[in-house]
Tab-separated table of C-alpha atoms in Angstrom:
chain	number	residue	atom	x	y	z
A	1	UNK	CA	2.514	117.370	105.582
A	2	UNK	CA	3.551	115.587	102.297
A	3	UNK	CA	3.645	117.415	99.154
A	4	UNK	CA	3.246	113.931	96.718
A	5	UNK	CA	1.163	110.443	96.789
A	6	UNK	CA	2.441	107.377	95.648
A	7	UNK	CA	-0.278	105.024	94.274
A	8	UNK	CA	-1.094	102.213	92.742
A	9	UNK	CA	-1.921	103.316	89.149
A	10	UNK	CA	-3.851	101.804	86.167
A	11	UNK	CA	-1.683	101.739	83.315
A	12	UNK	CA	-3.635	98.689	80.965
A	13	UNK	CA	-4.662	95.254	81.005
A	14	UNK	CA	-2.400	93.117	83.666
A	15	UNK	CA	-0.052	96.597	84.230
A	16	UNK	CA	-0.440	98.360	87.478
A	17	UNK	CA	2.095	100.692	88.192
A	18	UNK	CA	3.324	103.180	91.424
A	19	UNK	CA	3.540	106.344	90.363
A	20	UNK	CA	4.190	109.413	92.533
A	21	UNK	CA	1.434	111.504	92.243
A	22	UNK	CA	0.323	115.281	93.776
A	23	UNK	CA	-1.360	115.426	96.582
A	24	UNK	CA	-4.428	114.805	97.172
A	25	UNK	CA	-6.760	117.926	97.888
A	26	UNK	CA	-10.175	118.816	98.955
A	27	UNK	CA	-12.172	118.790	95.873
A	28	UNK	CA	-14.966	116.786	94.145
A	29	UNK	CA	-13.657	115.003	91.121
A	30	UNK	CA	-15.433	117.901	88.885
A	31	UNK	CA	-12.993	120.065	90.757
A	32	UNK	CA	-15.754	122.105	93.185
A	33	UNK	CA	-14.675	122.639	96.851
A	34	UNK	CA	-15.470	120.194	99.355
A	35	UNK	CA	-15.153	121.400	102.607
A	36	UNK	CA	-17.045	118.376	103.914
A	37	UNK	CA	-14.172	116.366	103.057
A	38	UNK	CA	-10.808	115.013	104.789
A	39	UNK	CA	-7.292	113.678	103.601
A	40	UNK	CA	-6.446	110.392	104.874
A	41	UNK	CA	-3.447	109.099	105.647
A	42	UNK	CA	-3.976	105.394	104.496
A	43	UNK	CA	-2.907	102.483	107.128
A	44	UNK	CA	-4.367	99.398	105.024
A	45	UNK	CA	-5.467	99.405	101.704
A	46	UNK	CA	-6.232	96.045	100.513
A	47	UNK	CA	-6.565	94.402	97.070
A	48	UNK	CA	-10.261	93.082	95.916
A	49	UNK	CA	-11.141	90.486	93.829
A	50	UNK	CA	-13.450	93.494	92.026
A	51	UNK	CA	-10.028	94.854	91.342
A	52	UNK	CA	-9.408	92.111	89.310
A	53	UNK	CA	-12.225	92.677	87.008
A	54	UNK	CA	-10.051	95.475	86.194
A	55	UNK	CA	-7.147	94.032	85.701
A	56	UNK	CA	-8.455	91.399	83.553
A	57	UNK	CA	-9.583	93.841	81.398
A	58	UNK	CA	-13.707	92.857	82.016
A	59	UNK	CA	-14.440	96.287	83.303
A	60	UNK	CA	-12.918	99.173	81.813
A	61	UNK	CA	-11.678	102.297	83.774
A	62	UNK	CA	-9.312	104.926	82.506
A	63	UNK	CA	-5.886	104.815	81.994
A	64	UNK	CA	-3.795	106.734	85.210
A	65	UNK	CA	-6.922	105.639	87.615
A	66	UNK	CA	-5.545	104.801	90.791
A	67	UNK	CA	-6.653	101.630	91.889
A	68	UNK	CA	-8.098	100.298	95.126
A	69	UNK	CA	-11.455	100.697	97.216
A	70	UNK	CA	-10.754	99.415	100.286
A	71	UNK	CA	-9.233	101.485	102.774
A	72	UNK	CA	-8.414	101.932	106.086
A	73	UNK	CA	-6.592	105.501	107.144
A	74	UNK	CA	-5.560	108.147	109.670
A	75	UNK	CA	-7.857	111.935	109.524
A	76	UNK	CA	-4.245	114.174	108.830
A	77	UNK	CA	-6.382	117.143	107.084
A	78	UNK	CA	-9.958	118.152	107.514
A	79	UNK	CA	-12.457	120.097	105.822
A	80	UNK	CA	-14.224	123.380	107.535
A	81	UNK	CA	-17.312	121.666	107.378
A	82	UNK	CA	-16.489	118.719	109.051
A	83	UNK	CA	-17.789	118.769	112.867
A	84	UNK	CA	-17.064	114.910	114.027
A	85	UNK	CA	-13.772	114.308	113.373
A	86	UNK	CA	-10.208	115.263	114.515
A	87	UNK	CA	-7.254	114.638	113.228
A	88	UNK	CA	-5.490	111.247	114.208
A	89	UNK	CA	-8.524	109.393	114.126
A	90	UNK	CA	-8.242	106.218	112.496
A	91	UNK	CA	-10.967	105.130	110.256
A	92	UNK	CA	-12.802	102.859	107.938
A	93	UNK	CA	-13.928	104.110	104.582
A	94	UNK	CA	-17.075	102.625	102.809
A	95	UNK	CA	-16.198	101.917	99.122
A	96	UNK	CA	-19.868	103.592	98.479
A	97	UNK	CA	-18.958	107.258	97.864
A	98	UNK	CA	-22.626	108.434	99.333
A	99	UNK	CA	-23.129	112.046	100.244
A	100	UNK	CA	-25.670	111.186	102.615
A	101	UNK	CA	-28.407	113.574	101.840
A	102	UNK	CA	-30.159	112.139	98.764
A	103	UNK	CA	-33.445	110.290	99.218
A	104	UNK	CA	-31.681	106.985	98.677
A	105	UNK	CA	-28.898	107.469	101.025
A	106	UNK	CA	-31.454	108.407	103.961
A	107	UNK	CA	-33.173	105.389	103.249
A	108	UNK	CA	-29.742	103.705	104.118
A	109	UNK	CA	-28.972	102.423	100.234
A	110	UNK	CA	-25.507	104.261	100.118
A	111	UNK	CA	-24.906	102.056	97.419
A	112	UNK	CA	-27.281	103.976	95.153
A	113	UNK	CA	-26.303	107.066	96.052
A	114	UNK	CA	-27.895	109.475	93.404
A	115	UNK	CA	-25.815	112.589	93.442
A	116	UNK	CA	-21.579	111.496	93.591
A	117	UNK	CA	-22.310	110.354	89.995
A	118	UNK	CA	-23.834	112.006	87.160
A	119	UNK	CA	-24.104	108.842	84.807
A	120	UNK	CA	-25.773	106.471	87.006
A	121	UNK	CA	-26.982	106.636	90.755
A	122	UNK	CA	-23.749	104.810	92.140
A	123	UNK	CA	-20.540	105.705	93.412
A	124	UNK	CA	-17.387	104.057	94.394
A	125	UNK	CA	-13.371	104.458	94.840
A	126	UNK	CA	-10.601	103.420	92.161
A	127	UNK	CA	-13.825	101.953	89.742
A	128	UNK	CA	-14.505	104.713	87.530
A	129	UNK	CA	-18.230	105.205	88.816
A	130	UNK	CA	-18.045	108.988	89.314
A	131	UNK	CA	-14.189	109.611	89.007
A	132	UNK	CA	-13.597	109.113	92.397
A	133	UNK	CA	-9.316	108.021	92.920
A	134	UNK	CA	-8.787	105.433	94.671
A	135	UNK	CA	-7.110	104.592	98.080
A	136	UNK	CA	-4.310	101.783	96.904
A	137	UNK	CA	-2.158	104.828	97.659
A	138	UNK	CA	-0.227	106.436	100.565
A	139	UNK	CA	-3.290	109.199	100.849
A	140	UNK	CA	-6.896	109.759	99.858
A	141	UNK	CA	-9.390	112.184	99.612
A	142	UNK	CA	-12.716	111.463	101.200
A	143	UNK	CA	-16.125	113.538	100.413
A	144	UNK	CA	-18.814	114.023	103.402
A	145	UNK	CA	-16.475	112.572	105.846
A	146	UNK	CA	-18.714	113.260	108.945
A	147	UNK	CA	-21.320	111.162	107.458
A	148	UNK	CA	-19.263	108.264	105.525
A	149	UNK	CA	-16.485	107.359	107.790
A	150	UNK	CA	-16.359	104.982	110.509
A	151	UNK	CA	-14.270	106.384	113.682
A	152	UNK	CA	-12.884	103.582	115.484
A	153	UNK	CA	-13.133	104.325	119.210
A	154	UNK	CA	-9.902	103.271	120.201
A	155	UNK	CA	-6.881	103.634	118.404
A	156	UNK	CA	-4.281	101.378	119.926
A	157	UNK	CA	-7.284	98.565	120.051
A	158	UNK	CA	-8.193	98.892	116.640
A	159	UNK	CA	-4.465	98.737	115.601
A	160	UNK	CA	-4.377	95.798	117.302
A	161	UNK	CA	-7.049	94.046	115.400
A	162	UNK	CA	-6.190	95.725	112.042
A	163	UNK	CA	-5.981	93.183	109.731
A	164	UNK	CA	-9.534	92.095	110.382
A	165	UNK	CA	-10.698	95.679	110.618
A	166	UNK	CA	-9.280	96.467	107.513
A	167	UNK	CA	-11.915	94.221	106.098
A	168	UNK	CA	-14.754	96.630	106.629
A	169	UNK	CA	-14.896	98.843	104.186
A	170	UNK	CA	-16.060	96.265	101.945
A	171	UNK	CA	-15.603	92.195	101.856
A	172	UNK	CA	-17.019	91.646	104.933
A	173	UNK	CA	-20.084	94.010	105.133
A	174	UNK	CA	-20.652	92.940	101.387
A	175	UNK	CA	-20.563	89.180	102.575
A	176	UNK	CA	-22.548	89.927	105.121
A	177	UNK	CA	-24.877	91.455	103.283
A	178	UNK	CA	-25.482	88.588	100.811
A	179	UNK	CA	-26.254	86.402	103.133
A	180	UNK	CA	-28.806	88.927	104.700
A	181	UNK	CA	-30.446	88.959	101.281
A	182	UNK	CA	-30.427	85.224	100.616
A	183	UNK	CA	-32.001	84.956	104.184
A	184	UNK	CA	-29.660	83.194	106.535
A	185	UNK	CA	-30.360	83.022	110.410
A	186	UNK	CA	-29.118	80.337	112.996
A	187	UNK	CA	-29.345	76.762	111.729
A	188	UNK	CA	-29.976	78.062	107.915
A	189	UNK	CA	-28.121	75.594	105.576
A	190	UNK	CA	-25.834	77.944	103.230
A	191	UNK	CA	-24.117	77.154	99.987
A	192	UNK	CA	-21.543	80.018	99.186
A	193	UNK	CA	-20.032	79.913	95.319
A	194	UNK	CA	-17.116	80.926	95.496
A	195	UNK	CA	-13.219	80.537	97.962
A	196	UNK	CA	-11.762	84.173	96.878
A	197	UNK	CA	-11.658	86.802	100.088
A	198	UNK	CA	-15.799	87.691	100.269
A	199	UNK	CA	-16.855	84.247	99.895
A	200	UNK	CA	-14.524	83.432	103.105
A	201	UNK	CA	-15.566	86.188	104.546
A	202	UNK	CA	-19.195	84.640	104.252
A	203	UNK	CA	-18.110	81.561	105.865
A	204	UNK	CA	-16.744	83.718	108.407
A	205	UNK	CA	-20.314	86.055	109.137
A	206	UNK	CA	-22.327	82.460	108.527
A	207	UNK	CA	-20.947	81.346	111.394
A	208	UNK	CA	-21.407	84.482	113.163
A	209	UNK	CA	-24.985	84.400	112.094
A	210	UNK	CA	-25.414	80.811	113.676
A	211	UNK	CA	-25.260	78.908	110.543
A	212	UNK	CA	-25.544	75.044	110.894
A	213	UNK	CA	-24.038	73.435	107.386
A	214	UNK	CA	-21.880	75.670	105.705
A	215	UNK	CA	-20.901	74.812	102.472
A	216	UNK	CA	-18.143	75.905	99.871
A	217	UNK	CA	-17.409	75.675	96.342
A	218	UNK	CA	-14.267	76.668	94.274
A	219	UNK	CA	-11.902	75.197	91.951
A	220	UNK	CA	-8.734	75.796	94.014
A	221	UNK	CA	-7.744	73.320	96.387
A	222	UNK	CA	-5.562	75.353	98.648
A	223	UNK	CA	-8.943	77.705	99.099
A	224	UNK	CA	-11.031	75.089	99.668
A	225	UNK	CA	-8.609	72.946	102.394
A	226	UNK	CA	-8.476	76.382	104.281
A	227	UNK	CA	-12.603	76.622	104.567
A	228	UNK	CA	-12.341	72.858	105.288
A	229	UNK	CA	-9.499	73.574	108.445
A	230	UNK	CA	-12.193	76.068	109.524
A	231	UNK	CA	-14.980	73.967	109.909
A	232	UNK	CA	-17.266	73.971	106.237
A	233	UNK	CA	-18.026	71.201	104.155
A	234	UNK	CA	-16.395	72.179	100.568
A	235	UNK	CA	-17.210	71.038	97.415
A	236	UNK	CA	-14.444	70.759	94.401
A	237	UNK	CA	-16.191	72.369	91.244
A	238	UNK	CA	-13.780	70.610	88.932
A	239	UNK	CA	-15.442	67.519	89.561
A	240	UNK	CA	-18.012	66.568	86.609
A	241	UNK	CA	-20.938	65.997	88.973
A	242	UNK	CA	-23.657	68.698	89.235
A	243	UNK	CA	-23.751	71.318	92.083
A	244	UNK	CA	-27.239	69.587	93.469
A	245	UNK	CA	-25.757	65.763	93.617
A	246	UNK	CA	-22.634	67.066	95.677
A	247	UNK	CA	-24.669	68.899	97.814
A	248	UNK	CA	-27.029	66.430	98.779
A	249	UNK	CA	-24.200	63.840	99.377
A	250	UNK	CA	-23.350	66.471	102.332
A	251	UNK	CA	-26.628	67.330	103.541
A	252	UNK	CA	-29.075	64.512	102.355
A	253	UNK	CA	-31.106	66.616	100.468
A	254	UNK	CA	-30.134	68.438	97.018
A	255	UNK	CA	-30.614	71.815	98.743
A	256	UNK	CA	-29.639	74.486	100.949
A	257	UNK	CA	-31.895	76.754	102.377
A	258	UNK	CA	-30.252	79.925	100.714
A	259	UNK	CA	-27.200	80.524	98.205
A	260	UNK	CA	-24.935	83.637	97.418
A	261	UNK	CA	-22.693	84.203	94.899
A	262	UNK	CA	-19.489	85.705	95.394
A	263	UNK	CA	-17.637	85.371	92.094
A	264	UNK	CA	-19.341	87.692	89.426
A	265	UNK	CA	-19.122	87.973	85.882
A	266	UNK	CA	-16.057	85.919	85.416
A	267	UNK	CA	-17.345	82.903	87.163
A	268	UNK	CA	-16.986	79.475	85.284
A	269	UNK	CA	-19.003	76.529	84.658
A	270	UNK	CA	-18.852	73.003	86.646
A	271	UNK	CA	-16.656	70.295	85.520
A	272	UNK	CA	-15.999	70.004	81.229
A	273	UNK	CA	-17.317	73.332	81.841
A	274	UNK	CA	-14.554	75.008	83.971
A	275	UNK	CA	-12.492	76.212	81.347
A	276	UNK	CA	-14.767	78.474	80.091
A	277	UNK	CA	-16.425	81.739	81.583
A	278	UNK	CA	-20.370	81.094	82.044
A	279	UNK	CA	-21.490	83.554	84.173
A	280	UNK	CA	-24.708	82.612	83.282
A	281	UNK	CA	-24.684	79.214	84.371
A	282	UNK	CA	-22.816	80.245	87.713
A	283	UNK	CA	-25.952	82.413	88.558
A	284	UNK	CA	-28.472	79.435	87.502
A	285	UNK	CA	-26.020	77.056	89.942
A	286	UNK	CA	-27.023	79.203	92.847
A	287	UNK	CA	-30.494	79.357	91.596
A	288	UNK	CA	-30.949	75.849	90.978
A	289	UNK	CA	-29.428	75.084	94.633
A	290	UNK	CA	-31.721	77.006	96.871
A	291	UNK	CA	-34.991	74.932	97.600
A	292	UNK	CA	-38.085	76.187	96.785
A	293	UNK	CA	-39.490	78.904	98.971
A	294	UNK	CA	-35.609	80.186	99.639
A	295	UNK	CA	-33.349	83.097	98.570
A	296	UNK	CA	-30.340	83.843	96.263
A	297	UNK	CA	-28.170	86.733	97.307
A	298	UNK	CA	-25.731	87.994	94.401
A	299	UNK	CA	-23.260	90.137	95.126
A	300	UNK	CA	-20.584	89.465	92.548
A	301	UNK	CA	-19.927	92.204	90.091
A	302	UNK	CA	-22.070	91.450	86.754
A	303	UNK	CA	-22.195	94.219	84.019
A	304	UNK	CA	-21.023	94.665	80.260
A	305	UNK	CA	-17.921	92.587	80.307
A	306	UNK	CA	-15.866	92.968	76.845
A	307	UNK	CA	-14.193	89.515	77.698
A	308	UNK	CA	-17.366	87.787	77.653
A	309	UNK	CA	-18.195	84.645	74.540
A	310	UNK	CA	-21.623	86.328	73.597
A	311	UNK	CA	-22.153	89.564	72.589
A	312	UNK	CA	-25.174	89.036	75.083
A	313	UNK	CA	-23.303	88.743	77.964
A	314	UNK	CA	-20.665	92.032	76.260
A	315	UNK	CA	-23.663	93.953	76.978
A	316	UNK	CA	-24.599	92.960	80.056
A	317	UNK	CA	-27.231	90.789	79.220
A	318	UNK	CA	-27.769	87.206	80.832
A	319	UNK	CA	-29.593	83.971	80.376
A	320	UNK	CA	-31.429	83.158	83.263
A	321	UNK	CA	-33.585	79.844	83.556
A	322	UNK	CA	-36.297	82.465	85.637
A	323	UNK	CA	-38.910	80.288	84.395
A	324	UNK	CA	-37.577	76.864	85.758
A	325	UNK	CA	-37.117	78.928	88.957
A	326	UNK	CA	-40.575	80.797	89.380
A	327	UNK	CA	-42.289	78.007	90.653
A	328	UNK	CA	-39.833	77.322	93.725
A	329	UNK	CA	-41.330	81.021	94.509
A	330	UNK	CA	-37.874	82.319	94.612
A	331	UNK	CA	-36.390	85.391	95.937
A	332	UNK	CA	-33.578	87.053	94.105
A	333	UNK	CA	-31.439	89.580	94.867
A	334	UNK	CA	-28.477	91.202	93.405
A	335	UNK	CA	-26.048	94.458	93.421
A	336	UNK	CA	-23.735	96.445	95.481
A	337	UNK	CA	-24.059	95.839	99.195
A	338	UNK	CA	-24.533	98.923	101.308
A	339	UNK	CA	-21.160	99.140	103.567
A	340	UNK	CA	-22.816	101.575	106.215
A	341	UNK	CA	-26.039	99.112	106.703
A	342	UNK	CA	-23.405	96.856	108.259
A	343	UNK	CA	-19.946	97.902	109.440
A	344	UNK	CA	-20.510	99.442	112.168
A	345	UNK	CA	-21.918	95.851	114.140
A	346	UNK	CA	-19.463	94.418	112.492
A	347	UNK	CA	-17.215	96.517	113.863
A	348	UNK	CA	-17.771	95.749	117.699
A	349	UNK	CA	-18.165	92.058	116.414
A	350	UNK	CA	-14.461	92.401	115.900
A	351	UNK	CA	-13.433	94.645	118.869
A	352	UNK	CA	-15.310	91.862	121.233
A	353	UNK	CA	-13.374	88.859	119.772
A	354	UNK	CA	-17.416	87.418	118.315
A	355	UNK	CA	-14.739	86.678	115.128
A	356	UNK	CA	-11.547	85.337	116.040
A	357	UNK	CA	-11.642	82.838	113.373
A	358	UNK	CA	-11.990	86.009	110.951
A	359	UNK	CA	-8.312	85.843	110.169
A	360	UNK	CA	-7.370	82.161	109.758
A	361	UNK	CA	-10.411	82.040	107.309
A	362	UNK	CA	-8.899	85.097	105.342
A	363	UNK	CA	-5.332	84.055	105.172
A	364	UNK	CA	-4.568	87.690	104.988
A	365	UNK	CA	-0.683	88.576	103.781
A	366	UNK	CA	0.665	92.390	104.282
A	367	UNK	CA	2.838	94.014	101.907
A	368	UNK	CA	4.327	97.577	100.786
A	369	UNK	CA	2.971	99.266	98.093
A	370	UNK	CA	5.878	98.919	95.822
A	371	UNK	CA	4.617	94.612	96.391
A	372	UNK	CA	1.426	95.647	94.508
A	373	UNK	CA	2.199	94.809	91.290
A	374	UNK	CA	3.372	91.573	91.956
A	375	UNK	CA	0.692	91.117	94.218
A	376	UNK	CA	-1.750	91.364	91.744
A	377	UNK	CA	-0.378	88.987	89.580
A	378	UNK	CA	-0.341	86.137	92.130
A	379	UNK	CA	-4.016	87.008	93.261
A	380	UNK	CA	-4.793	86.332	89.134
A	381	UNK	CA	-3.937	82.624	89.729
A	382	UNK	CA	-6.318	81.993	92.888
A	383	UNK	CA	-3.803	82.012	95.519
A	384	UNK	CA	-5.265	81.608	98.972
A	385	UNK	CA	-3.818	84.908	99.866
A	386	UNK	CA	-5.908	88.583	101.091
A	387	UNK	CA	-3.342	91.172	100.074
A	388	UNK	CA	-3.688	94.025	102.401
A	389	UNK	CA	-1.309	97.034	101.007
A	390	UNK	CA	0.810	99.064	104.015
A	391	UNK	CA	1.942	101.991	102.342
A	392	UNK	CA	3.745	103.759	105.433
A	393	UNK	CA	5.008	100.424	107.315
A	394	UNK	CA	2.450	101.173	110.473
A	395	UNK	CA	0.719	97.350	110.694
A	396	UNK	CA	2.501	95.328	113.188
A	397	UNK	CA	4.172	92.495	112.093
């Protein structure tokens, strides 16, 4: 067994360090046992455009957190408690730490799990909701591992597939739940804002959905020419035309029959606009796009965000045109997706080849963990890239 943990560390604004660390034990963040709990020896451990919130500076965490909430990892230690799993199973980790016994976890909202945090009824890895470390890191500690993790059921398969798997523990499930909550089905028209990882990912479970006209918008070109090889319509946001114009020169019609939002708080404005952060306006795009009778699914991060224009939007507080909307009889719907609702259909979606598109959509690029810093850098500037982090050298080329 290892004595240390290298990680991927929070040191400020744009500086993310590895640091060798001790290693991890079995204890809740407030230091009480947790026999429930198991170490995990991390295969993949990927870098998410929420991370970047973070290392923008938009949503504070504590300096010497260690990064990262998606993980993928090997049981090497387990709790007393813990009946289900053995050691050398390889599993996915929901970024929703969830204990699974609350009244909101049995009603399957892990994501507003009332008991991991004491400050608000939410808790994830490596985001500083309920101290929880996170897994960018060569091992992690998991709380009620029987109920949270996701056994694969065979090893050498799922190895095989690992870069697609590794997607579970949050961008997919999350993209898969926005389109759930804007209401897609087969032959649904979709407009997804935003190119990054989860809004190809929701081009990806669109099409397993059955999606007819799936369309795209982002200001990169590269991201937008790799959802256009794979079969969407894209739309360039740097154009000066508005969002409803473009997308009825696709479809015919100035509307899709349900939107989601990817981006989050630092999404930008259309056109003149695109040089500036509107969140606000990104939110009414989506809005304004759905017809009347449809649904808006938004599951990019939005919060108090110091780097915002207004003080409004500093505090968390947005402008939305709710009363030009009200009369389409909209449905809106926003927040954290719950992993577990979703990963484990997902799952055998993968392991039966329903997605084998999944990773020419995601463009996903392994590297070590001493890449990371680097890494993050060059996801800052919108390359195409999904960085998935291979801190022992166990993904196959």
């Amino acid at each position: 067994m290892a004595s240390s943990n290298r990680a991927v560390v929070f040191q400020n604004v744009k500086d993310m360090r590895v640091e060798t660390l001790d290693f991890p034990k079995l204890e809740m963040p407030n230091g009480r046992s947790a026999p429930h709990g198991v170490i995990l020896k991390i295969v993949a451990t990927n870098i998410c455009g929420s991370d970047l919130h973070i290392y923008r500076g938009s949503f504070p965490v504590p300096q010497g957190m260690v990064m990262g909430h998606e993980m993928t990892g090997e049981v090497v230690e387990i709790g007393s408690d813990v009946e289900f799993l053995s050691e050398g199973d390889l599993v996915s980790v929901p970024f929703n730490v969830a204990c699974g016994r609350c009244r909101n976890c049995r009603a399957r909202h892990t994501e507003v799990c009332e008991t991991v945090n004491p400050d608000v009824s939410c808790g994830a890895y490596g985001f500083n909701l309920g101290d929880f470390q996170g897994g960018q890191a060569e091992y992690l500690f998991v709380p009620y591992a029987d109920f949270q993790l996701l056994r694969f059921p065979d090893k050498d398969q799922a190895m095989e597939k690992i870069r697609d798997l590794a997607l579970l523990s949050d961008i997919l499930p999350t993209a898969f739940h926005g389109l759930m909550e804007a209401g897609a089905k087969p032959g649904s028209t979709v407009y997804i804002a935003g190119a990054g990882p989860v809004g190809r990912c929701g081009a990806a479970a669109a099409r397993l959905l059955g999606a007819s006209c799936i369309i795209v918008g982002d200001y990169h070109q590269d991201r937008l020419d790799l959802m256009k090889n794979n079969g969407c319509e894209t739309i360039d946001l740097n154009q000066d035309v508005p969002l409803t114009d473009q997308i009825e020169a696709i479809l015919g019609e100035p509307m899709v029959d349900c939107a989601v939002h990817y981006v989050g708080n630092e999404a930008h404005g259309i056109g003149r606009e695109a040089d500036d952060m509107n969140p606000a306006h990104a939110i009414n795009q989506v809005i304004d796009a759905t017809r009347a009778g449809g649904a808006t699914g938004i599951v990019g991060v939005y919060g108090p965000d110091p780097l915002a224009s207004s003080k409004a939007e500093q505090e968390g507080t947005f402008s939305i045109d709710f009363g030009k909307a009200w009369i389409k009889s909209p449905r809106i719907s926003g927040g954290q997706a719950p992993i577990m609702h979703y990963n484990r259909e997902l799952m055998m979606s993968i392991l039966w080849d329903r997605m084998p598109y999944l990773s020419d959509m995601l463009n996903t690029k392994v590297i070590s963990l001493d890449e990371a810093s680097d890494a993050y850098a060059a996801f800052d500037t919108g390359v195409s890239e999904k960085f998935i982090i291979d801190p022992h050298g166990m993904i196959p080329a």
